[in-house]
Coordinates of C-alpha atoms in Angstrom, one line a residue:
X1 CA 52.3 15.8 27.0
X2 CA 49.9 16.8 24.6
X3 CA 51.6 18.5 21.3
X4 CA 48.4 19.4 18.3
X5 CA 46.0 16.8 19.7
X6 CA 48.9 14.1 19.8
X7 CA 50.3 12.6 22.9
X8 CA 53.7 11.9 23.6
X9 CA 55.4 9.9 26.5
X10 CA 58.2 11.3 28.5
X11 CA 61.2 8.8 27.8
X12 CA 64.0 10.7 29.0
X13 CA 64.8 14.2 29.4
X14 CA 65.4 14.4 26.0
X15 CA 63.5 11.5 24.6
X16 CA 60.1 11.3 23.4
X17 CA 57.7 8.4 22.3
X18 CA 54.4 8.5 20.6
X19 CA 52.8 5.1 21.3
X20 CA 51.8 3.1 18.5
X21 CA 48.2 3.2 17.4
X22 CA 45.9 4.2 13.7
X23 CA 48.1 1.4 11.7
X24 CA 50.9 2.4 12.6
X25 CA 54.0 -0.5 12.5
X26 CA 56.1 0.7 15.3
X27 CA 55.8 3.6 17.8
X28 CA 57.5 7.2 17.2
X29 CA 60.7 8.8 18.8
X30 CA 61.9 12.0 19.0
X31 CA 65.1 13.6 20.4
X32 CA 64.3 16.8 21.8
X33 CA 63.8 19.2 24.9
X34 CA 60.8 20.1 26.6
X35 CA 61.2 23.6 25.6
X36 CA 62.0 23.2 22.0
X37 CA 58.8 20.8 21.3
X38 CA 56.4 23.0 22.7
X39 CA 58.3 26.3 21.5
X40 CA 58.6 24.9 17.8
X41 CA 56.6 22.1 17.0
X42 CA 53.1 23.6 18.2
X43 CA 52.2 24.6 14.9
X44 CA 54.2 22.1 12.9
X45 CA 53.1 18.7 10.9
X46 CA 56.5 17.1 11.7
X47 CA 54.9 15.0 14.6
X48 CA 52.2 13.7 12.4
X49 CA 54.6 13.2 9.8
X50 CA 56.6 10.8 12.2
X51 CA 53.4 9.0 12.6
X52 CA 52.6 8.8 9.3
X53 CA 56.4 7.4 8.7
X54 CA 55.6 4.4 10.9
X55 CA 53.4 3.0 8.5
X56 CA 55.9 2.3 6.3
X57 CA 55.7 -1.5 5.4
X58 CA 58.8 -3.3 6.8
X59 CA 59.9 -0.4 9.1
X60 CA 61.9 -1.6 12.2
X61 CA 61.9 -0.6 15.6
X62 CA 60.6 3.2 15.0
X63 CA 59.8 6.2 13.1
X64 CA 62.5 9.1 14.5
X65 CA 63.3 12.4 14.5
X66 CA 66.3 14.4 15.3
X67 CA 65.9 18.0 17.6
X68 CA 66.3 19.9 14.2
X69 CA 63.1 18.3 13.1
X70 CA 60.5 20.7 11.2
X71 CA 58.1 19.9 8.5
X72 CA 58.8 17.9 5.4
X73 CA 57.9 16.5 1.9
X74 CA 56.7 13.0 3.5
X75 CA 58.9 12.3 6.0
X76 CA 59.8 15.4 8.5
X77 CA 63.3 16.7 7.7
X78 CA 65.4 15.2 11.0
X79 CA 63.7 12.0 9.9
X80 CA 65.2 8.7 10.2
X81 CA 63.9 5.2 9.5
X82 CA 65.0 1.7 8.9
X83 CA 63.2 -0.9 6.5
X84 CA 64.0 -4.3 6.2
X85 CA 65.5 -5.8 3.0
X86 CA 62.7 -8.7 2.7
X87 CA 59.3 -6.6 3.1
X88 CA 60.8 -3.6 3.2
X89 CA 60.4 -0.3 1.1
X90 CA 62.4 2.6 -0.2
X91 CA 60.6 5.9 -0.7
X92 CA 62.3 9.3 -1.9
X93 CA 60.1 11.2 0.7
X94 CA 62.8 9.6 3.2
X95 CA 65.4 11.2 1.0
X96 CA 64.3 14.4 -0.3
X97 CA 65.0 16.4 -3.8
X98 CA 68.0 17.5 -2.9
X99 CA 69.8 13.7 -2.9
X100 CA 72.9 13.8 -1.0
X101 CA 72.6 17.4 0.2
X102 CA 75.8 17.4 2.8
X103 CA 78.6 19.1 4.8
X104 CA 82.3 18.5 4.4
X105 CA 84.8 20.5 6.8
X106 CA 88.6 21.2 5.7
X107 CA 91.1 22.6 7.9
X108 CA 94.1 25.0 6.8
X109 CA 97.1 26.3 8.8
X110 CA 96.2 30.0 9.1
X111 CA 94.6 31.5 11.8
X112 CA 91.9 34.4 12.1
X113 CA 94.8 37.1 12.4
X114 CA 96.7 35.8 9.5
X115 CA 93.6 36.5 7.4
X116 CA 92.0 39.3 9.1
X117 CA 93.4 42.1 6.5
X118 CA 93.0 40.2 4.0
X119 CA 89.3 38.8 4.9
X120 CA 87.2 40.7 2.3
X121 CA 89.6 39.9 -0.5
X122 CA 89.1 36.3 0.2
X123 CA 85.7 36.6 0.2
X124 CA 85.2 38.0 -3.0
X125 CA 87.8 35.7 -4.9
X126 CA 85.7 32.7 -3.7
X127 CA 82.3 34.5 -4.4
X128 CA 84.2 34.8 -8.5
X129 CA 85.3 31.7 -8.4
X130 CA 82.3 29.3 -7.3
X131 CA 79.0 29.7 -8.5
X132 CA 76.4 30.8 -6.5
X133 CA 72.5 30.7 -6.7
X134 CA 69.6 29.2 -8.7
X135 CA 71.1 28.7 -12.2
X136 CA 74.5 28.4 -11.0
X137 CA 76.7 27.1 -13.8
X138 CA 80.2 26.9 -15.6
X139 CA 82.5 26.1 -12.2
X140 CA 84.5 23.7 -14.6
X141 CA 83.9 22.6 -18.1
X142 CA 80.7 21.6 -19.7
X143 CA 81.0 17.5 -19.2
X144 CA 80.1 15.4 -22.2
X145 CA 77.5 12.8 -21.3
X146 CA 81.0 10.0 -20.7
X147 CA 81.8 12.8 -18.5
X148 CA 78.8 12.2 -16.4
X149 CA 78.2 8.8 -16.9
X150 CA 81.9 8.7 -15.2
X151 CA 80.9 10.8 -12.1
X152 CA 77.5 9.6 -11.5
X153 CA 79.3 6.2 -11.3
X154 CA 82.5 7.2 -9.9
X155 CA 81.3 10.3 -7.2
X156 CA 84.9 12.2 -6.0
X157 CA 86.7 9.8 -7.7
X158 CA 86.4 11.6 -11.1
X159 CA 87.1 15.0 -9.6
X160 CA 91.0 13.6 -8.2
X161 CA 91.4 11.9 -11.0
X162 CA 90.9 15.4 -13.4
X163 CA 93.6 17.2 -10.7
X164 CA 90.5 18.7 -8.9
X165 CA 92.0 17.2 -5.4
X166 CA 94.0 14.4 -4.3
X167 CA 93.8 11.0 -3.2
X168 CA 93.2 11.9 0.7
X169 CA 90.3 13.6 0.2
X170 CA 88.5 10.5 -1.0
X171 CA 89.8 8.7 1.9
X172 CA 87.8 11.2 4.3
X173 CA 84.8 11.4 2.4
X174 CA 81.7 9.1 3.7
X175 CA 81.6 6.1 1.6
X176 CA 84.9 7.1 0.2
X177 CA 82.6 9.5 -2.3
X178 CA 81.3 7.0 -4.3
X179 CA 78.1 4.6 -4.0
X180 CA 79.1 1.7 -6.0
X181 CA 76.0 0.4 -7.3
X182 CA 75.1 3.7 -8.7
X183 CA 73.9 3.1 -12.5
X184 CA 74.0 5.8 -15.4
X185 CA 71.2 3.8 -17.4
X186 CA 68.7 4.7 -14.9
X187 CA 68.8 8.4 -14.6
X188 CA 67.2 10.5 -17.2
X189 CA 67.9 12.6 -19.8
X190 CA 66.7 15.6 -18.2
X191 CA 68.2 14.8 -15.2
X192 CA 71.7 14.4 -17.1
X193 CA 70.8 17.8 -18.9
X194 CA 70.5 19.7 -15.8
X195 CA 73.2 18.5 -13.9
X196 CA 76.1 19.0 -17.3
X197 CA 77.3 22.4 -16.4
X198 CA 76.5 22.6 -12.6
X199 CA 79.6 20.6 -11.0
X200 CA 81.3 23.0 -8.7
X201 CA 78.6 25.0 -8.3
X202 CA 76.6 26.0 -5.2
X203 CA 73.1 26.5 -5.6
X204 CA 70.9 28.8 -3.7
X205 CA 68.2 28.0 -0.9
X206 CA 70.1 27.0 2.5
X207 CA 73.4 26.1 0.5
X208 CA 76.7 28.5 1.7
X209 CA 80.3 28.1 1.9
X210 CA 81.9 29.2 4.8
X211 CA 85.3 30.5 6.3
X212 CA 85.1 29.7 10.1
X213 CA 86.9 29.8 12.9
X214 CA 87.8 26.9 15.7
X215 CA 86.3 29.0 18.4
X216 CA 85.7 26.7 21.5
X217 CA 86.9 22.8 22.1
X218 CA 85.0 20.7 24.4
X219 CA 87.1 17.3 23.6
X220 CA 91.0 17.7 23.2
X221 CA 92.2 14.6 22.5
X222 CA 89.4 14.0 20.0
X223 CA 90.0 17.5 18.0
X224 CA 94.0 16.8 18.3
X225 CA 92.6 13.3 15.8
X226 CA 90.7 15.4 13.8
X227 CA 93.2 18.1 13.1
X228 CA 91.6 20.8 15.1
X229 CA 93.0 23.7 17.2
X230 CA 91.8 27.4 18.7
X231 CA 92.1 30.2 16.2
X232 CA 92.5 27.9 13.0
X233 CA 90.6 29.4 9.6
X234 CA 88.5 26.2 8.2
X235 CA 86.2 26.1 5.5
X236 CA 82.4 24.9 5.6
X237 CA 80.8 23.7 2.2
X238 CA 77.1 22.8 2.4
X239 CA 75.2 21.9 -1.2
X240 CA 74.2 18.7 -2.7
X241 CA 73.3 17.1 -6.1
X242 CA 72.0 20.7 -7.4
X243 CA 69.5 20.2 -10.5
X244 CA 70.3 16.6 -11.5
X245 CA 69.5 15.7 -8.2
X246 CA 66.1 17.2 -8.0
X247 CA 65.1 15.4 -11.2
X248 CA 66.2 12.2 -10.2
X249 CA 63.6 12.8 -7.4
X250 CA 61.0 14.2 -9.2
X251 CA 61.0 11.4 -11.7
X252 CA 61.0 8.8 -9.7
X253 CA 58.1 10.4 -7.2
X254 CA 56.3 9.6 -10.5
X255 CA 57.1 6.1 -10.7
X256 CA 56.7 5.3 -6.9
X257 CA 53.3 7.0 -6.9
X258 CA 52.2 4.2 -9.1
X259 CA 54.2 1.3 -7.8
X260 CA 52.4 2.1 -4.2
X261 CA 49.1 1.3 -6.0
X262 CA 50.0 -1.6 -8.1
X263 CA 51.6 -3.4 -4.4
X264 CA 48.6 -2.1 -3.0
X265 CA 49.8 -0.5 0.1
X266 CA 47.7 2.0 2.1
X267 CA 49.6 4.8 3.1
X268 CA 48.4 8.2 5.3
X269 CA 50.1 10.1 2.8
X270 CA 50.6 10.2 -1.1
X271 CA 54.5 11.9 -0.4
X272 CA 55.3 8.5 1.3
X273 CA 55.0 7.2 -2.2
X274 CA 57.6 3.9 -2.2
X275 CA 58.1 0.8 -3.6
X276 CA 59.8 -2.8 -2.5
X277 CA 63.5 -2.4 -1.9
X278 CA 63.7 -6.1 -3.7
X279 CA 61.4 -5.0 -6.5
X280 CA 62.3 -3.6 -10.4
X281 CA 61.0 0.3 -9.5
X282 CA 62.8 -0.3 -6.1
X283 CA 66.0 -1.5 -6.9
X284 CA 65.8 1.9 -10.1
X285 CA 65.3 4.3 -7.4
X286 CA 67.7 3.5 -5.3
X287 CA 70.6 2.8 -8.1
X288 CA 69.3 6.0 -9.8
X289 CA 69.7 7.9 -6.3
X290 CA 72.9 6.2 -5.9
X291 CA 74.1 8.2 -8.8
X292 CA 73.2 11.3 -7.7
X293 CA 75.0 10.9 -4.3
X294 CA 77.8 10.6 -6.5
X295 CA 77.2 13.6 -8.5
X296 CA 76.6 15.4 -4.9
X297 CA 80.2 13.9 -3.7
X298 CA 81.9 15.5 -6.9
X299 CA 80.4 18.3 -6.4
X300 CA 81.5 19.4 -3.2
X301 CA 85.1 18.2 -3.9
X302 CA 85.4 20.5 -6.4
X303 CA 83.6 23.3 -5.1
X304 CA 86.4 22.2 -2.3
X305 CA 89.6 22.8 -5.0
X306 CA 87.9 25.9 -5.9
X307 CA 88.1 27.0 -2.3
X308 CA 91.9 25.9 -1.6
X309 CA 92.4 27.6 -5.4
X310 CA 91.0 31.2 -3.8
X311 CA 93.0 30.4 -0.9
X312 CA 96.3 30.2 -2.6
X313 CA 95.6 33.1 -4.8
X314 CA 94.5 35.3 -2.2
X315 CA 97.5 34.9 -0.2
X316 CA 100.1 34.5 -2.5
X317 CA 100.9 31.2 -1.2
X318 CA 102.4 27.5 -1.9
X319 CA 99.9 24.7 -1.5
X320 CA 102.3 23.0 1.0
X321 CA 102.5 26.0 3.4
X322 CA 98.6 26.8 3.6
X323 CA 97.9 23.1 4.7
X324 CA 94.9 22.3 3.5
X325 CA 93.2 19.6 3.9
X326 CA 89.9 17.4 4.2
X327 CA 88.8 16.8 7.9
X328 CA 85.3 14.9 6.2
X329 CA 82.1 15.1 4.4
X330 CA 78.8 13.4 5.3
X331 CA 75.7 13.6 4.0
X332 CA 72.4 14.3 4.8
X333 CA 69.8 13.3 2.4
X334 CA 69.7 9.7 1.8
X335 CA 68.8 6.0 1.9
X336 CA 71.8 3.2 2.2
X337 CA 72.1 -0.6 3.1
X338 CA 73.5 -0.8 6.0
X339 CA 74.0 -3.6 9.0
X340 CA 72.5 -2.7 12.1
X341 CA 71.4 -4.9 15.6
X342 CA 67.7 -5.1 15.4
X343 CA 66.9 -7.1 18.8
X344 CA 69.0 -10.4 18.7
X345 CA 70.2 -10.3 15.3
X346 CA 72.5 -8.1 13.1
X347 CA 70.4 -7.5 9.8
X348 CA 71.1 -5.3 6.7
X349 CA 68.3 -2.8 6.8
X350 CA 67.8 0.3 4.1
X351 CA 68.2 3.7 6.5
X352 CA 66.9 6.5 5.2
X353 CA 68.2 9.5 6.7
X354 CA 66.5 13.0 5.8
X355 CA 67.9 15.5 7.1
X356 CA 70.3 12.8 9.4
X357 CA 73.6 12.3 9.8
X358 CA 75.2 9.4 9.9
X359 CA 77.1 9.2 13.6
X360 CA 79.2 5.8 13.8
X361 CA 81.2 5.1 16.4
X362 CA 84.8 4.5 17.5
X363 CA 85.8 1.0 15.7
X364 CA 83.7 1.1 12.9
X365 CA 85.0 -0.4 9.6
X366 CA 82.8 2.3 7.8
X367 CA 85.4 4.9 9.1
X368 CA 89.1 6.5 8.0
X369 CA 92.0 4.5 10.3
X370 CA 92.5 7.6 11.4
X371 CA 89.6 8.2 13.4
X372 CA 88.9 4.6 14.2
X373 CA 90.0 5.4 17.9
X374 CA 87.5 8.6 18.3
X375 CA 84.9 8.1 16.1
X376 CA 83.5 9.4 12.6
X377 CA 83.0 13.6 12.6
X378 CA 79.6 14.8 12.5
X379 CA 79.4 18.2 10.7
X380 CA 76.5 20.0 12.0
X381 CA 76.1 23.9 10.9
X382 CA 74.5 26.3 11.8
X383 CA 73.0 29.8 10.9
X384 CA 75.7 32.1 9.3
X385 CA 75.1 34.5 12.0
X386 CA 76.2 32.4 15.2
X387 CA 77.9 29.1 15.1
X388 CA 78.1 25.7 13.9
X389 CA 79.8 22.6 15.5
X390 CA 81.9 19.5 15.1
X391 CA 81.0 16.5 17.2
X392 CA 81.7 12.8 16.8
X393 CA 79.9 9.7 16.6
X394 CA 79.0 7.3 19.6
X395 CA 78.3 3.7 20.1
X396 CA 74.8 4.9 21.6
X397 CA 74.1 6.4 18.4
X398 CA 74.5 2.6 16.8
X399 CA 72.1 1.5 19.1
X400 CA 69.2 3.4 19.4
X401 CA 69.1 5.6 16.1
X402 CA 70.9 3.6 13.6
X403 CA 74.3 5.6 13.5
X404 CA 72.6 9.0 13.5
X405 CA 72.2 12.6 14.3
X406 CA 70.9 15.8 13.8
X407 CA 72.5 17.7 10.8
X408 CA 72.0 21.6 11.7
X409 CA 69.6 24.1 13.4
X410 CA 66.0 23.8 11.7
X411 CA 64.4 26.1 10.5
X412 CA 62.1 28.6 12.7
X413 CA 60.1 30.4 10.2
X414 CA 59.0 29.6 6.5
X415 CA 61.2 32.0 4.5
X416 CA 58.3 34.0 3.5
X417 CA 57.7 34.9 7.5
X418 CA 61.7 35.4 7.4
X419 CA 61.5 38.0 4.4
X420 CA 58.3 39.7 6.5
X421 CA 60.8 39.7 9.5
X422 CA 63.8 41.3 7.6
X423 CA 61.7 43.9 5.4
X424 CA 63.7 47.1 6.2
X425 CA 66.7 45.9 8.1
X426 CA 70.4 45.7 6.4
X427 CA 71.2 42.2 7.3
X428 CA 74.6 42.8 5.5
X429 CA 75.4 45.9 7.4
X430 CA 74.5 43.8 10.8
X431 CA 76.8 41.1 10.0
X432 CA 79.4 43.1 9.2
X433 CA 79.3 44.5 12.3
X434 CA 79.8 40.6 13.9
X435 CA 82.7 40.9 12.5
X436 CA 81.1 38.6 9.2
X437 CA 81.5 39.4 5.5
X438 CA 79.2 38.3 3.3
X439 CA 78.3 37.9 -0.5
X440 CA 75.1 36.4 -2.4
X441 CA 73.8 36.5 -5.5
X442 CA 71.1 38.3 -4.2
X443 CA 69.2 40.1 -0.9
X444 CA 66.1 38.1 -1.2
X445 CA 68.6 34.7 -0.3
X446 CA 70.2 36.9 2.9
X447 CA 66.7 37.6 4.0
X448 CA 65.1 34.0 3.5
X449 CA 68.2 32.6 5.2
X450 CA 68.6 35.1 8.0
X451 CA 70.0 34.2 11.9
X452 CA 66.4 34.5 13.0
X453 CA 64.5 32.0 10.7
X454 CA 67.0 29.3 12.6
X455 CA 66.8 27.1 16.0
X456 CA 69.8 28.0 17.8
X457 CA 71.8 25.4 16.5
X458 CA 73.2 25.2 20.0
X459 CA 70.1 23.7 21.5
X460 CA 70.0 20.9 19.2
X461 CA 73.7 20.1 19.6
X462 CA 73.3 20.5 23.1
X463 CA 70.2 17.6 23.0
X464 CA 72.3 14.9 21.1
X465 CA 75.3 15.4 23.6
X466 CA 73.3 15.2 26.6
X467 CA 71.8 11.8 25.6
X468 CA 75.1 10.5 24.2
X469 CA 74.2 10.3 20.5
X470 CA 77.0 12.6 19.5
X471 CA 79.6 14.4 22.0
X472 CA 80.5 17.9 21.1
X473 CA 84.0 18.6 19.7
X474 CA 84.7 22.0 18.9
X475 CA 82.3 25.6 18.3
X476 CA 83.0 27.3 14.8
X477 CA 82.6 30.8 14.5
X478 CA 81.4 32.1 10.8
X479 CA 83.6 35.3 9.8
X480 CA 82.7 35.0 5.9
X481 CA 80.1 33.3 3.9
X482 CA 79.6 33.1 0.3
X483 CA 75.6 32.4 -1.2
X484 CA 73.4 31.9 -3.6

């Protein structure tokens, strides 16, 4: 097949190879259907940008993309690759601004009825109590510069240890919420200005939080694990590092730009900028990074106590009777030294996942015990006008993708084409007649994030389940959203 003058080879059904050729290291692979790479990736860069991703010095094996793959800053967002630790390189293209943008899922007792008369009320107490769009700020206090020096070293850990959640939260939270070789010293000023008052606080863009409901389950036993079951209200938070994380990025663009000159490697595209894992700018980047995944981690758990706080006020209820709790949070924008089987040999390899989640397997030490027997959750949302889903991680995932997945739809149209499409409509009024209550900060974030400028999230689920990557768990229905 023949997709914008590039050929692609027909692995599987839902596998796809672009041979090797130009300079690049290693061949390309996506995951996807037929019918979703000629329907959305005909006018798309992504496939050049998986290309261009294989000529990353020390990459292993191959440059791949997830189903939700459309058009990035370097690499293609459903990007995934793996450098080496000896020639290898790091590059925040393979990240993206938004370090540690994630999902984390909690569960509660209730069901829909319990919450049906009460829906709109809970919406609006969450909408007052977490902040929502581009300036979003004052959550919690203003931190003092130990303040952050403590999260960005700590992640989650900083939020249970100020009463902003408890001790099993950190336990289901990837990398138990904290990156340890994270450095302070590393991250700027700016950086540490933007990101004082923004803890606990959404963002705008793609960012939500969500009251859903466990519609459909596909795998019993596997939801039983997880804490799962038909009718139950849960709760969707999807932000990241918010304005510290940005200028961690941007500055370090800056510095990479110039490292890829000075070791003299010859790159299709400047956004690939990147330096050696092993050397000085490499090893700044990623501890710098490595703090704002923390900041990202504290940021969700306490956007998360906010949540349970709204909860408990809007239903007049103890903490012990509304049962909430932390089924886990990934992430999807990072780079991380992990082990992985590269031929013959287990080696520890940097995977950068943009746009990825991680997807390990039953038996992984990198899990909770509690899942050990099923495997780690993969959160994978949606649009807010349809559904999102839970699946679970698989031991073909470890092999042929490095532990990974896709991590939502992908978007369908730029958000200027979506505010052309929904000039005129009432995309509030059409929700809530889905039965779906909304509030933003403003239209304009409605419009550019509107049902129609996503893939059906279903097809990309359905792409990673038939090849094995990830099995589908349970279908969650959206009945309120909160954004920016």
């Amino acid at each position: 097949m023949n997709i914008n003058g590039i050929e692609l080879n027909k692995i599987r059904e839902n596998l796809w190879e672009i041979p090797q050729s130009n300079g690049m290291r290693v061949p390309g692979r996506i995951y996807i259907s037929r019918e979703m790479l000629e329907s959305t990736l005909s006018e798309d860069e992504a496939l050049k940008q998986v290309m261009n991703v294989a000529h990353l010095p020390g990459i292993e094996l191959y440059s791949l993309a997830m189903p939700d793959i459309h058009w990035g800053y370097g690499f293609p967002i459903g990007g995934v690759a793996a450098t080496n630790l000896d020639e290898g390189v790091i590059s925040p293209g393979g990240v993206g601004y938004d370090i540690n943008c994630g999902v984390r899922l909690a569960v509660t007792s209730l069901t829909h009825e319990e919450i049906q008369s009460k829906l709109e009320t809970l919406i609006t107490k969450l909408f007052q109590n977490i902040p929502t769009g581009v300036g979003a700020s004052g959550a919690i206090k203003k931190l003092s510069k130990a303040d952050l020096k403590e999260i960005l070293e700590k992640g989650s850990v900083w939020a249970v240890e100020n009463d902003l959640g408890t001790q099993s939260d950190i336990q289901f939270t990837e990398e138990s919420g904290t990156l340890k070789n994270a450095d302070f010293s590393v991250v700027s000023e700016r950086a540490l200005e933007r990101g004082a008052d923004q803890a606990g606080t959404l963002g705008s863009g793609n960012h939500f939080l969500e009251v859903d409901i466990v519609e459909e389950i596909y795998d019993a036993k596997v939801a039983k694990v997880f804490g799962l079951f038909l009718g139950q209200v849960v709760i969707q938070i999807h932000t990241g590092s918010r304005g510290l994380g940005y200028q961690v990025c941007d500055d370090y663009l800056k510095v990479l730009l110039k490292a890829s000159e000075k070791y003299g490697f010859k790159l299709p595209d400047k956004q690939l900028a990147c330096a050696p894992i092993k050397s000085q700018e490499g090893q700044d980047y990623l501890a710098a990074m490595q703090a704002a995944a923390n900041f990202a981690w504290n940021n969700r758990q306490v956007i998360m106590h906010l949540a349970m706080k709204s909860f408990l006020e809007t239903f007049n209820m103890k903490e012990s009777d509304l049962g909430f709790r932390l089924v886990y949070d990934v992430c999807h924008n990072i780079a991380k030294i992990e082990k992985h089987r590269i031929g013959n040999e287990v080696k520890e390899v940097c995977v950068h996942r943009k746009g990825a989640t991680r997807a390990f397997p039953p038996g992984s030490e990198l899990i909770p015990e509690k899942y050990k027997s099923v495997g780690q959750p993969v959160l994978i949302p949606g649009d807010m006008g349809r559904y999102s889903y839970v699946a679970v991680g698989t031991e073909k995932a470890m092999e042929e993708t490095f532990g990974s997945s896709c991590h939502g739809a992908g978007r369908n149209l730029s958000r200027h084409k979506a505010m052309k499409e929904a000039k005129g409509r009432d995309l509030v009024s059409e929700l809530k007649k889905k039965g779906i209550i909304i509030q933003a900060k403003g239209y304009k974030t409605i419009a550019e994030e509107m049902p129609a400028a996503y893939k059906d999230v279903a097809d990309v689920v359905d792409v990673m389940h038939k090849e094995g990557i990830t099995r589908k768990v349970a279908k969650l229905k959206p009945v309120g959203v909160i954004k920016g």
